[in-house]
mmCIF file of C-alpha atoms in Angstrom:
data_model
loop_
_atom_site.group_PDB
_atom_site.id
_atom_site.type_symbol
_atom_site.label_atom_id
_atom_site.label_comp_id
_atom_site.label_asym_id
_atom_site.label_seq_id
_atom_site.Cartn_x
_atom_site.Cartn_y
_atom_site.Cartn_z
ATOM 1 C CA MET O 1 -89.504 12.982 -111.106
ATOM 2 C CA LYS O 2 -91.100 12.230 -114.557
ATOM 3 C CA HIS O 3 -88.931 9.156 -114.519
ATOM 4 C CA ARG O 4 -91.119 7.811 -112.318
ATOM 5 C CA HIS O 5 -93.677 7.099 -114.603
ATOM 6 C CA SER O 6 -92.263 6.324 -118.288
ATOM 7 C CA HIS O 7 -88.586 3.893 -115.778
ATOM 8 C CA PRO O 8 -89.598 2.130 -113.119
ATOM 9 C CA ASP O 9 -87.496 2.073 -110.336
ATOM 10 C CA GLN O 10 -87.439 -2.220 -110.254
ATOM 11 C CA GLN O 11 -84.176 -3.101 -112.922
ATOM 12 C CA PRO O 12 -84.710 -6.778 -113.890
ATOM 13 C CA ASP O 13 -81.436 -8.200 -111.623
ATOM 14 C CA GLY O 14 -83.164 -6.774 -108.356
ATOM 15 C CA VAL O 15 -81.230 -3.811 -107.759
ATOM 16 C CA SER O 16 -83.122 -0.460 -108.016
ATOM 17 C CA ARG O 17 -81.353 1.929 -109.744
ATOM 18 C CA ARG O 18 -82.040 4.624 -106.956
ATOM 19 C CA GLU O 19 -80.489 1.604 -104.595
ATOM 20 C CA PHE O 20 -77.543 1.513 -106.772
ATOM 21 C CA LEU O 21 -77.205 5.426 -106.756
ATOM 22 C CA HIS O 22 -77.222 5.160 -102.947
ATOM 23 C CA ARG O 23 -75.535 2.019 -102.478
ATOM 24 C CA SER O 24 -72.092 3.046 -105.130
ATOM 25 C CA SER O 25 -72.599 7.096 -103.992
ATOM 26 C CA ALA O 26 -71.516 5.730 -100.209
ATOM 27 C CA ALA O 27 -69.014 3.483 -101.326
ATOM 28 C CA LEU O 28 -67.798 6.481 -103.021
ATOM 29 C CA ALA O 29 -67.940 9.185 -100.122
ATOM 30 C CA GLY O 30 -66.669 6.053 -98.094
ATOM 31 C CA ALA O 31 -63.445 6.264 -100.382
ATOM 32 C CA VAL O 32 -63.143 9.918 -100.083
ATOM 33 C CA ALA O 33 -63.271 9.833 -95.921
ATOM 34 C CA ILE O 34 -60.279 7.043 -96.015
ATOM 35 C CA VAL O 35 -58.083 8.696 -98.570
ATOM 36 C CA LEU O 36 -59.085 12.597 -97.056
ATOM 37 C CA ILE O 37 -59.152 11.201 -93.101
ATOM 38 C CA LEU O 38 -56.157 7.962 -93.194
ATOM 39 C CA PRO O 39 -53.292 10.541 -93.409
ATOM 40 C CA GLU O 40 -54.477 13.284 -90.991
ATOM 41 C CA GLY O 41 -52.228 11.148 -87.949
ATOM 42 C CA SER O 42 -53.781 11.267 -84.306
ATOM 43 C CA ALA O 43 -49.686 13.082 -83.894
ATOM 44 C CA ALA O 44 -48.747 14.397 -80.620
ATOM 45 C CA GLY O 45 -47.753 17.810 -81.480
ATOM 46 C CA ILE O 46 -45.419 20.429 -80.631
ATOM 47 C CA SER O 47 -44.098 18.722 -76.825
ATOM 48 C CA GLY O 48 -41.331 17.531 -75.528
ATOM 49 C CA ALA O 49 -39.122 18.222 -72.374
ATOM 50 C CA GLU O 50 -38.621 21.971 -73.826
ATOM 51 C CA TYR O 51 -42.013 22.803 -75.099
ATOM 52 C CA ASP O 52 -45.038 21.490 -74.903
ATOM 53 C CA TRP O 53 -47.689 23.252 -77.037
ATOM 54 C CA ASP O 54 -51.109 22.045 -74.966
ATOM 55 C CA ARG O 55 -49.612 23.900 -72.033
ATOM 56 C CA HIS O 56 -49.814 26.825 -73.562
ATOM 57 C CA THR O 57 -52.062 29.692 -74.534
ATOM 58 C CA TRP O 58 -50.800 32.578 -75.106
ATOM 59 C CA VAL O 59 -52.114 36.126 -74.741
ATOM 60 C CA TYR O 60 -50.607 39.980 -75.078
ATOM 61 C CA VAL O 61 -51.403 42.916 -73.013
ATOM 62 C CA ILE O 62 -50.499 46.170 -73.595
ATOM 63 C CA ASP O 63 -50.420 49.518 -71.411
ATOM 64 C CA THR O 64 -51.221 52.164 -73.091
ATOM 65 C CA THR O 65 -50.440 54.531 -69.563
ATOM 66 C CA LYS O 66 -47.164 52.994 -70.175
ATOM 67 C CA CYS O 67 -45.627 53.825 -73.427
ATOM 68 C CA ILE O 68 -43.598 56.078 -73.787
ATOM 69 C CA GLY O 69 -43.576 56.339 -78.127
ATOM 70 C CA CYS O 70 -39.876 55.353 -78.521
ATOM 71 C CA GLY O 71 -40.380 52.883 -81.592
ATOM 72 C CA SER O 72 -37.789 50.275 -79.997
ATOM 73 C CA CYS O 73 -40.344 47.521 -79.795
ATOM 74 C CA VAL O 74 -40.775 48.217 -84.127
ATOM 75 C CA SER O 75 -37.181 48.112 -84.470
ATOM 76 C CA ALA O 76 -36.371 45.343 -82.679
ATOM 77 C CA CYS O 77 -39.792 43.448 -84.642
ATOM 78 C CA ARG O 78 -38.086 44.267 -87.583
ATOM 79 C CA ALA O 79 -34.120 43.512 -86.399
ATOM 80 C CA GLU O 80 -35.434 39.745 -85.259
ATOM 81 C CA ASN O 81 -37.829 39.098 -87.712
ATOM 82 C CA SER O 82 -35.813 40.384 -91.026
ATOM 83 C CA VAL O 83 -39.299 42.697 -91.870
ATOM 84 C CA PRO O 84 -38.640 44.228 -94.922
ATOM 85 C CA GLU O 85 -38.067 48.236 -94.828
ATOM 86 C CA GLY O 86 -41.597 49.913 -94.901
ATOM 87 C CA MET O 87 -43.463 47.259 -93.691
ATOM 88 C CA TYR O 88 -44.615 46.319 -90.121
ATOM 89 C CA ARG O 89 -45.429 43.585 -87.863
ATOM 90 C CA THR O 90 -45.677 46.314 -85.227
ATOM 91 C CA TRP O 91 -45.691 50.114 -85.046
ATOM 92 C CA VAL O 92 -46.827 52.813 -82.515
ATOM 93 C CA GLU O 93 -50.011 54.944 -83.054
ATOM 94 C CA ARG O 94 -50.069 58.420 -81.517
ATOM 95 C CA TYR O 95 -53.148 60.113 -80.144
ATOM 96 C CA GLU O 96 -53.491 63.376 -78.937
ATOM 97 C CA ILE O 97 -57.007 64.870 -78.456
ATOM 98 C CA PRO O 98 -57.747 68.482 -78.198
ATOM 99 C CA VAL O 99 -60.050 69.602 -74.906
ATOM 100 C CA THR O 100 -62.493 70.670 -78.126
ATOM 101 C CA GLY O 101 -62.009 69.804 -82.101
ATOM 102 C CA GLU O 102 -60.744 66.358 -83.991
ATOM 103 C CA ALA O 103 -58.721 63.801 -82.313
ATOM 104 C CA PHE O 104 -54.783 64.572 -84.397
ATOM 105 C CA ILE O 105 -53.418 60.698 -84.894
ATOM 106 C CA ASP O 106 -50.146 59.974 -86.754
ATOM 107 C CA SER O 107 -47.470 57.235 -86.864
ATOM 108 C CA PRO O 108 -44.642 58.399 -89.148
ATOM 109 C CA ASP O 109 -42.483 55.222 -89.842
ATOM 110 C CA GLY O 110 -44.734 52.862 -87.793
ATOM 111 C CA GLY O 111 -43.466 55.400 -85.372
ATOM 112 C CA GLU O 112 -39.898 53.511 -85.393
ATOM 113 C CA HIS O 113 -38.150 56.675 -85.394
ATOM 114 C CA GLY O 114 -40.051 57.702 -82.697
ATOM 115 C CA PHE O 115 -42.086 61.283 -82.678
ATOM 116 C CA ASP O 116 -41.062 64.652 -82.831
ATOM 117 C CA PRO O 117 -43.514 66.612 -80.679
ATOM 118 C CA VAL O 118 -46.739 68.019 -81.734
ATOM 119 C CA THR O 119 -46.225 71.893 -83.372
ATOM 120 C CA SER O 120 -49.554 73.069 -83.678
ATOM 121 C CA GLY O 121 -50.025 74.740 -80.380
ATOM 122 C CA MET O 122 -53.097 72.427 -80.615
ATOM 123 C CA ASN O 123 -54.578 72.684 -76.704
ATOM 124 C CA VAL O 124 -54.247 68.823 -75.877
ATOM 125 C CA GLY O 125 -56.523 67.557 -73.231
ATOM 126 C CA LYS O 126 -55.759 63.796 -73.297
ATOM 127 C CA GLY O 127 -52.805 61.947 -75.873
ATOM 128 C CA PHE O 128 -50.986 58.736 -75.528
ATOM 129 C CA PHE O 129 -49.611 56.455 -78.006
ATOM 130 C CA VAL O 130 -51.063 52.662 -78.874
ATOM 131 C CA PRO O 131 -48.679 50.103 -79.636
ATOM 132 C CA LYS O 132 -50.708 47.614 -82.578
ATOM 133 C CA MET O 133 -50.074 44.312 -83.442
ATOM 134 C CA CYS O 134 -51.957 41.235 -84.800
ATOM 135 C CA ASN O 135 -54.133 40.561 -82.440
ATOM 136 C CA HIS O 136 -54.024 36.570 -83.002
ATOM 137 C CA CYS O 137 -57.814 36.842 -83.015
ATOM 138 C CA ARG O 138 -59.549 33.307 -81.601
ATOM 139 C CA ALA O 139 -62.454 33.603 -84.230
ATOM 140 C CA THR O 140 -60.488 34.939 -86.774
ATOM 141 C CA PRO O 141 -61.394 36.038 -90.786
ATOM 142 C CA CYS O 142 -57.747 35.712 -91.733
ATOM 143 C CA THR O 143 -57.082 32.064 -91.660
ATOM 144 C CA GLN O 144 -61.245 31.257 -92.965
ATOM 145 C CA VAL O 145 -60.466 33.134 -96.398
ATOM 146 C CA CYS O 146 -56.854 31.445 -97.278
ATOM 147 C CA PRO O 147 -58.071 29.636 -100.241
ATOM 148 C CA VAL O 148 -55.026 27.266 -99.795
ATOM 149 C CA GLY O 149 -54.533 26.556 -95.555
ATOM 150 C CA ALA O 150 -51.868 28.455 -95.375
ATOM 151 C CA SER O 151 -52.581 30.634 -92.349
ATOM 152 C CA PHE O 152 -53.257 28.396 -89.682
ATOM 153 C CA THR O 153 -53.721 28.984 -85.663
ATOM 154 C CA THR O 154 -51.530 26.572 -83.480
ATOM 155 C CA ARG O 155 -52.740 24.842 -80.567
ATOM 156 C CA ASP O 156 -50.991 26.992 -78.289
ATOM 157 C CA GLY O 157 -52.624 30.063 -79.810
ATOM 158 C CA VAL O 158 -50.791 31.878 -82.350
ATOM 159 C CA VAL O 159 -52.146 33.009 -85.985
ATOM 160 C CA LEU O 160 -48.832 31.913 -88.618
ATOM 161 C CA VAL O 161 -48.364 32.200 -92.147
ATOM 162 C CA ASP O 162 -47.025 28.866 -94.205
ATOM 163 C CA ALA O 163 -44.676 30.937 -96.422
ATOM 164 C CA GLU O 164 -44.191 27.651 -98.167
ATOM 165 C CA HIS O 165 -47.464 27.030 -98.791
ATOM 166 C CA CYS O 166 -48.780 30.851 -99.604
ATOM 167 C CA ILE O 167 -49.533 31.976 -102.899
ATOM 168 C CA GLY O 168 -49.580 35.401 -101.743
ATOM 169 C CA CYS O 169 -53.185 36.151 -103.174
ATOM 170 C CA GLY O 170 -53.646 38.812 -100.394
ATOM 171 C CA TYR O 171 -57.217 37.897 -99.432
ATOM 172 C CA CYS O 172 -55.843 37.505 -95.710
ATOM 173 C CA VAL O 173 -54.705 41.121 -96.060
ATOM 174 C CA GLN O 174 -57.960 41.984 -96.744
ATOM 175 C CA ALA O 175 -60.137 39.861 -94.327
ATOM 176 C CA CYS O 176 -57.745 41.433 -90.841
ATOM 177 C CA PRO O 177 -59.871 44.511 -89.721
ATOM 178 C CA PHE O 178 -57.023 45.758 -88.125
ATOM 179 C CA GLY O 179 -54.669 45.942 -91.215
ATOM 180 C CA SER O 180 -52.171 43.813 -89.371
ATOM 181 C CA ARG O 181 -51.077 41.562 -92.524
ATOM 182 C CA PHE O 182 -48.870 42.557 -95.494
ATOM 183 C CA ILE O 183 -47.399 41.092 -98.490
ATOM 184 C CA ASN O 184 -43.646 40.785 -97.879
ATOM 185 C CA PRO O 185 -42.345 42.259 -100.795
ATOM 186 C CA THR O 186 -38.502 39.908 -100.966
ATOM 187 C CA THR O 187 -40.739 36.594 -100.709
ATOM 188 C CA HIS O 188 -44.294 37.517 -102.458
ATOM 189 C CA THR O 189 -46.053 35.766 -99.301
ATOM 190 C CA ALA O 190 -48.267 37.444 -96.276
ATOM 191 C CA ASP O 191 -46.498 37.861 -93.757
ATOM 192 C CA LYS O 192 -47.529 38.615 -90.074
ATOM 193 C CA CYS O 193 -46.578 39.097 -86.080
ATOM 194 C CA THR O 194 -45.648 35.563 -85.153
ATOM 195 C CA TRP O 195 -45.691 36.576 -81.720
ATOM 196 C CA CYS O 196 -42.166 35.268 -82.082
ATOM 197 C CA TYR O 197 -42.815 31.570 -82.186
ATOM 198 C CA HIS O 198 -39.203 30.663 -82.356
ATOM 199 C CA ARG O 199 -38.411 32.357 -79.503
ATOM 200 C CA ILE O 200 -41.656 31.401 -77.327
ATOM 201 C CA THR O 201 -41.404 27.813 -77.681
ATOM 202 C CA LYS O 202 -37.397 28.381 -76.137
ATOM 203 C CA GLY O 203 -38.315 30.203 -72.940
ATOM 204 C CA LEU O 204 -37.412 33.450 -74.593
ATOM 205 C CA THR O 205 -40.130 36.273 -74.422
ATOM 206 C CA THR O 206 -40.917 38.008 -77.770
ATOM 207 C CA ALA O 207 -38.527 40.515 -79.251
ATOM 208 C CA CYS O 208 -40.716 43.641 -79.065
ATOM 209 C CA VAL O 209 -41.545 42.396 -75.379
ATOM 210 C CA GLU O 210 -37.557 41.766 -74.585
ATOM 211 C CA ILE O 211 -36.697 45.632 -75.619
ATOM 212 C CA CYS O 212 -39.980 47.490 -74.305
ATOM 213 C CA PRO O 213 -38.184 50.052 -71.667
ATOM 214 C CA VAL O 214 -41.039 50.359 -69.796
ATOM 215 C CA GLY O 215 -43.072 47.686 -69.559
ATOM 216 C CA ALA O 216 -45.598 48.198 -71.655
ATOM 217 C CA ARG O 217 -46.040 45.316 -73.860
ATOM 218 C CA GLN O 218 -46.431 41.808 -72.047
ATOM 219 C CA LEU O 219 -46.733 38.309 -73.254
ATOM 220 C CA GLY O 220 -47.966 35.655 -71.450
ATOM 221 C CA ASN O 221 -49.565 32.055 -70.712
ATOM 222 C CA ARG O 222 -53.020 32.395 -70.017
ATOM 223 C CA ASP O 223 -52.374 27.801 -68.709
ATOM 224 C CA ASP O 224 -49.562 28.741 -66.298
ATOM 225 C CA PRO O 225 -51.547 29.921 -62.654
ATOM 226 C CA ASP O 226 -48.696 31.834 -61.883
ATOM 227 C CA ASP O 227 -47.951 34.172 -65.319
ATOM 228 C CA PRO O 228 -48.277 37.760 -64.287
ATOM 229 C CA VAL O 229 -50.576 38.235 -67.615
ATOM 230 C CA ASN O 230 -52.977 35.863 -65.667
ATOM 231 C CA GLU O 231 -53.656 38.603 -62.928
ATOM 232 C CA ILE O 232 -53.733 41.291 -64.789
ATOM 233 C CA LEU O 233 -57.276 40.155 -66.798
ATOM 234 C CA ALA O 234 -58.493 38.810 -63.668
ATOM 235 C CA THR O 235 -57.749 42.148 -61.560
ATOM 236 C CA ARG O 236 -58.050 44.791 -64.108
ATOM 237 C CA ARG O 237 -60.006 46.443 -66.407
ATOM 238 C CA VAL O 238 -58.746 45.064 -69.829
ATOM 239 C CA GLN O 239 -60.552 45.953 -73.596
ATOM 240 C CA VAL O 240 -60.085 44.923 -77.147
ATOM 241 C CA LEU O 241 -59.524 46.457 -80.503
ATOM 242 C CA GLN O 242 -63.009 46.407 -82.467
ATOM 243 C CA PRO O 243 -64.886 43.869 -79.859
ATOM 244 C CA GLU O 244 -68.387 44.390 -81.713
ATOM 245 C CA LEU O 245 -66.108 42.635 -85.232
ATOM 246 C CA LEU O 246 -66.459 39.126 -82.543
ATOM 247 C CA THR O 247 -62.780 38.004 -83.182
ATOM 248 C CA ARG O 248 -62.161 37.670 -80.212
ATOM 249 C CA PRO O 249 -58.414 39.428 -80.337
ATOM 250 C CA GLN O 250 -56.024 38.194 -77.996
ATOM 251 C CA CYS O 251 -54.325 41.383 -77.364
ATOM 252 C CA TYR O 252 -55.392 42.912 -74.254
ATOM 253 C CA TYR O 253 -55.298 46.604 -73.987
ATOM 254 C CA LEU O 254 -54.703 48.654 -70.365
ATOM 255 C CA GLY O 255 -55.975 52.024 -70.726
ATOM 256 C CA LEU O 256 -57.624 52.671 -74.181
ATOM 257 C CA ASP O 257 -59.506 55.130 -75.875
ATOM 258 C CA MET O 258 -63.121 55.403 -77.764
ATOM 259 C CA GLU O 259 -60.942 57.183 -80.587
ATOM 260 C CA VAL O 260 -58.742 53.925 -80.981
ATOM 261 C CA ARG O 261 -60.103 51.337 -83.443
ATOM 262 C CA MET J 1 -90.052 -8.621 -119.627
ATOM 263 C CA THR J 2 -88.544 -11.569 -118.662
ATOM 264 C CA SER J 3 -85.487 -11.711 -116.756
ATOM 265 C CA GLU J 4 -83.583 -14.382 -118.335
ATOM 266 C CA ASN J 5 -79.740 -14.168 -117.236
ATOM 267 C CA PRO J 6 -79.130 -12.267 -114.290
ATOM 268 C CA LEU J 7 -75.919 -11.173 -116.087
ATOM 269 C CA ALA J 8 -77.827 -8.828 -118.940
ATOM 270 C CA HIS J 9 -77.343 -6.111 -117.680
ATOM 271 C CA SER J 10 -74.121 -6.530 -115.736
ATOM 272 C CA LYS J 11 -72.585 -4.007 -118.176
ATOM 273 C CA HIS J 12 -74.272 -0.822 -116.163
ATOM 274 C CA VAL J 13 -72.344 -2.337 -112.935
ATOM 275 C CA PHE J 14 -69.448 -2.652 -114.812
ATOM 276 C CA ARG J 15 -69.064 1.024 -116.270
ATOM 277 C CA ALA J 16 -70.210 2.441 -113.342
ATOM 278 C CA ALA J 17 -68.054 0.393 -110.824
ATOM 279 C CA LEU J 18 -64.744 1.427 -113.349
ATOM 280 C CA LEU J 19 -66.003 5.300 -113.315
ATOM 281 C CA LEU J 20 -66.527 4.788 -109.817
ATOM 282 C CA LEU J 21 -62.095 3.598 -109.806
ATOM 283 C CA ALA J 22 -61.348 6.160 -111.680
ATOM 284 C CA VAL J 23 -62.417 8.650 -109.285
ATOM 285 C CA VAL J 24 -60.798 7.092 -106.692
ATOM 286 C CA VAL J 25 -57.200 6.743 -108.255
ATOM 287 C CA ALA J 26 -57.514 10.292 -109.683
ATOM 288 C CA LEU J 27 -58.725 11.443 -106.111
ATOM 289 C CA ILE J 28 -55.694 9.841 -104.289
ATOM 290 C CA LEU J 29 -53.059 11.003 -107.338
ATOM 291 C CA GLY J 30 -54.330 14.397 -107.174
ATOM 292 C CA ARG J 31 -53.790 14.009 -103.698
ATOM 293 C CA LEU J 32 -50.253 12.900 -103.935
ATOM 294 C CA PHE J 33 -49.812 15.454 -105.980
ATOM 295 C CA PHE J 34 -51.106 18.551 -104.509
ATOM 296 C CA VAL J 35 -51.069 17.889 -100.989
ATOM 297 C CA PRO J 36 -47.993 18.469 -99.656
ATOM 298 C CA GLU J 37 -46.260 16.304 -96.983
ATOM 299 C CA THR J 38 -47.056 16.489 -93.136
ATOM 300 C CA TRP J 39 -50.223 18.102 -94.482
ATOM 301 C CA GLY J 40 -53.216 17.927 -91.513
ATOM 302 C CA GLU J 41 -50.896 16.602 -88.680
ATOM 303 C CA TYR J 42 -52.144 18.855 -86.142
ATOM 304 C CA GLY J 43 -54.764 20.803 -88.421
ATOM 305 C CA PHE J 44 -56.082 22.083 -91.896
ATOM 306 C CA TYR J 45 -52.365 23.487 -92.558
ATOM 307 C CA ARG J 46 -48.528 21.868 -93.479
ATOM 308 C CA GLY J 47 -47.591 20.314 -89.856
ATOM 309 C CA ALA J 48 -43.796 21.049 -90.830
ATOM 310 C CA ALA J 49 -44.794 24.855 -90.904
ATOM 311 C CA VAL J 50 -44.964 24.988 -86.852
ATOM 312 C CA GLY J 51 -41.540 23.796 -87.168
ATOM 313 C CA GLU J 52 -40.132 25.937 -89.407
ATOM 314 C CA HIS J 53 -41.621 28.787 -87.642
ATOM 315 C CA ARG J 54 -39.597 27.730 -84.496
ATOM 316 C CA ALA J 55 -36.079 27.265 -86.418
ATOM 317 C CA GLU J 56 -35.826 30.866 -87.070
ATOM 318 C CA PRO J 57 -32.834 32.348 -85.247
ATOM 319 C CA VAL J 58 -32.714 34.372 -82.270
ATOM 320 C CA ARG J 59 -31.122 37.558 -82.591
ATOM 321 C CA PHE J 60 -31.977 39.215 -79.185
ATOM 322 C CA GLY J 61 -30.308 37.985 -75.936
ATOM 323 C CA GLY J 62 -31.091 40.374 -73.532
ATOM 324 C CA ASP J 63 -28.534 42.126 -71.156
ATOM 325 C CA GLU J 64 -27.058 39.041 -69.520
ATOM 326 C CA ALA J 65 -25.590 37.582 -72.746
ATOM 327 C CA CYS J 66 -23.446 41.214 -72.937
ATOM 328 C CA GLU J 67 -21.922 40.106 -69.589
ATOM 329 C CA PRO J 68 -19.641 37.661 -70.005
ATOM 330 C CA CYS J 69 -17.975 40.154 -72.036
ATOM 331 C CA HIS J 70 -18.764 43.576 -71.028
ATOM 332 C CA ASP J 71 -18.926 42.795 -67.576
ATOM 333 C CA ALA J 72 -17.539 46.485 -66.306
ATOM 334 C CA GLU J 73 -20.793 48.013 -68.831
ATOM 335 C CA TYR J 74 -23.014 45.062 -67.192
ATOM 336 C CA ALA J 75 -22.642 46.206 -63.606
ATOM 337 C CA GLU J 76 -22.512 50.424 -64.162
ATOM 338 C CA HIS J 77 -25.777 49.405 -66.354
ATOM 339 C CA ALA J 78 -27.353 47.097 -64.017
ATOM 340 C CA ALA J 79 -27.023 49.805 -60.920
ATOM 341 C CA GLY J 80 -28.511 52.425 -62.507
ATOM 342 C CA VAL J 81 -31.549 53.994 -63.190
ATOM 343 C CA HIS J 82 -31.404 52.941 -66.836
ATOM 344 C CA ALA J 83 -31.550 49.057 -65.757
ATOM 345 C CA PRO J 84 -35.020 49.121 -67.693
ATOM 346 C CA VAL J 85 -33.439 50.501 -70.686
ATOM 347 C CA ARG J 86 -32.314 47.164 -72.451
ATOM 348 C CA CYS J 87 -28.494 47.102 -74.233
ATOM 349 C CA GLU J 88 -29.539 46.447 -77.043
ATOM 350 C CA LEU J 89 -32.464 48.642 -77.595
ATOM 351 C CA CYS J 90 -29.150 51.935 -77.572
ATOM 352 C CA HIS J 91 -26.776 49.204 -79.794
ATOM 353 C CA GLY J 92 -28.350 46.579 -81.616
ATOM 354 C CA PRO J 93 -29.222 42.604 -81.686
ATOM 355 C CA VAL J 94 -25.962 40.679 -80.170
ATOM 356 C CA ALA J 95 -26.273 37.959 -82.527
ATOM 357 C CA LEU J 96 -25.045 39.950 -85.415
ATOM 358 C CA HIS J 97 -22.429 41.367 -82.910
ATOM 359 C CA ALA J 98 -21.353 38.200 -81.374
ATOM 360 C CA ASP J 99 -20.595 34.312 -81.353
ATOM 361 C CA LEU J 100 -22.105 33.485 -77.862
ATOM 362 C CA GLU J 101 -20.717 30.004 -78.505
ATOM 363 C CA GLU J 102 -17.293 30.683 -79.758
ATOM 364 C CA GLY J 103 -16.965 33.828 -77.360
ATOM 365 C CA GLU J 104 -15.934 35.997 -79.900
ATOM 366 C CA LYS J 105 -16.998 38.898 -81.717
ATOM 367 C CA LEU J 106 -18.287 38.839 -85.175
ATOM 368 C CA ALA J 107 -18.969 42.438 -86.143
ATOM 369 C CA GLU J 108 -18.793 45.944 -84.606
ATOM 370 C CA MET J 109 -21.358 46.742 -82.312
ATOM 371 C CA PRO J 110 -23.456 49.746 -83.568
ATOM 372 C CA VAL J 111 -22.930 52.949 -81.209
ATOM 373 C CA ARG J 112 -25.323 55.725 -81.396
ATOM 374 C CA ARG J 113 -23.911 58.797 -80.007
ATOM 375 C CA GLY J 114 -26.035 61.547 -80.547
ATOM 376 C CA ARG J 115 -28.940 63.166 -78.607
ATOM 377 C CA GLU J 116 -31.450 61.597 -80.958
ATOM 378 C CA LEU J 117 -30.877 58.370 -79.308
ATOM 379 C CA CYS J 118 -31.835 60.501 -75.779
ATOM 380 C CA GLU J 119 -34.777 62.480 -77.478
ATOM 381 C CA LEU J 120 -36.478 58.931 -78.252
ATOM 382 C CA CYS J 121 -37.244 58.447 -74.829
ATOM 383 C CA HIS J 122 -37.226 61.695 -72.886
ATOM 384 C CA ARG J 123 -38.126 64.946 -75.117
ATOM 385 C CA ALA J 124 -40.962 66.348 -73.943
ATOM 386 C CA GLN J 125 -44.109 65.945 -75.620
ATOM 387 C CA ALA J 126 -47.836 65.714 -75.354
ATOM 388 C CA ALA J 127 -48.220 61.951 -75.597
ATOM 389 C CA ARG J 128 -45.543 60.819 -73.059
ATOM 390 C CA PRO J 129 -47.168 59.655 -69.959
ATOM 391 C CA ALA J 130 -46.611 62.788 -67.718
ATOM 392 C CA SER J 131 -44.721 60.547 -64.631
ATOM 393 C CA PHE J 132 -42.398 59.518 -67.254
ATOM 394 C CA PRO J 133 -39.289 61.960 -67.357
ATOM 395 C CA GLN J 134 -38.925 64.340 -70.111
ATOM 396 C CA ILE J 135 -37.480 67.664 -70.899
ATOM 397 C CA ASP J 136 -37.698 70.706 -73.354
ATOM 398 C CA VAL J 137 -33.931 69.525 -74.320
ATOM 399 C CA ARG J 138 -32.933 73.731 -75.552
ATOM 400 C CA GLU J 139 -34.209 74.523 -72.018
ATOM 401 C CA HIS J 140 -32.839 72.037 -70.193
ATOM 402 C CA VAL J 141 -29.065 72.061 -71.502
ATOM 403 C CA LEU J 142 -29.205 76.003 -71.617
ATOM 404 C CA GLU J 143 -30.686 75.707 -67.751
ATOM 405 C CA ASN J 144 -27.353 73.442 -66.522
ATOM 406 C CA GLY J 145 -25.008 75.689 -67.855
ATOM 407 C CA GLY J 146 -24.325 72.952 -71.442
ATOM 408 C CA GLU J 147 -23.709 73.512 -75.016
ATOM 409 C CA VAL J 148 -26.264 72.437 -77.494
ATOM 410 C CA THR J 149 -24.543 70.267 -79.404
ATOM 411 C CA PRO J 150 -25.705 67.026 -81.333
ATOM 412 C CA ASP J 151 -24.016 65.023 -78.461
ATOM 413 C CA ALA J 152 -24.787 67.181 -75.469
ATOM 414 C CA CYS J 153 -26.245 64.445 -73.068
ATOM 415 C CA PHE J 154 -22.994 63.059 -72.695
ATOM 416 C CA ASP J 155 -21.069 65.938 -71.706
ATOM 417 C CA CYS J 156 -23.132 65.301 -68.433
ATOM 418 C CA HIS J 157 -24.394 62.270 -68.630
ATOM 419 C CA ASP J 158 -23.388 58.315 -69.484
ATOM 420 C CA PRO J 159 -25.365 56.720 -71.285
ATOM 421 C CA HIS J 160 -24.799 53.735 -69.028
ATOM 422 C CA SER J 161 -26.082 55.325 -65.790
ATOM 423 C CA PRO J 162 -27.187 58.700 -66.160
ATOM 424 C CA TYR J 163 -26.405 59.661 -62.863
#
């Protein structure tokens, strides 16, 4: 502001300094815009005779009243996706809530080898299993915190990690309130459930849904009015995990209890 | 101040223009160097990553994948109470056992002949839905006049069709 007095804006050649700066910054901004925007072509996307991601919005329904806690989904996920031992893209938690007192919650080996009966002699009022996995949230913090854009949501609603581009910093692992991500000890990159993207884009369902012996897990397409999942979402009372976080999870639960976080 | 030559002060302009040019060139080069191919194809990510995920191998093939080579087990299983239990749940993914295109066996398929397999699902537990058939193993075996051995269940039940 002081400059205004000592150096008049008007320069001898007729272009004010201020105007010059304005014009040149506009030119710079224009150049940046061109450089940044031009290569972003309006590609058609993943579509073709066999799969069109503009006609799919994937959602997942978990019926905790059906789950028997066999853990087959956990081992199927591992086998299908080469998930390293000790790491879990999906896992099963057991809740046993006594008539009075503290809830008992465990998930030995992610439930992969099933559950031994609890022998504490507790007077169980209610008990159930809760399969968990990535919720593929619509407003997900995990993709937002990625410093290199290695985590993203596909047009059909699946949150994926680009293992080629990931630098393994682990911010997304910290950002996920559901504990659904981990750093893969083999690749040293972030890893998570992909809703078996390689299967669902080929007309198959996920390995966990495929293997579940009691139909506790279902994957469906929101965009297909005939998909059974839409009937469930339209007629049943569903809940998501930690709705207060406003991440808009896309795994909907039937029979969830307030003890489940 | 009088303005004699309009180009007298053009040096500033050229310097600024040069600087601008350098910035733009650095930006373009930086982009070429740091931004991977197919970046931004679909959004703020590497477009090719989507295809890479799609190209992962499929391992589980469903019961139908076994039928061409094991039609007897397939038919027995499909007609029994274990129809909702996938072959690959008790055995393993088909892709590791058979080449579906060539129609030949690649490797042994795991056979889990032991009662832990059945107990995964049928051992009585407070957390299981009450409507699911579950047993106290000892009680159940003894009650039916059997012996509690590691593969007791198979004395009386066929895993493919337990009744």
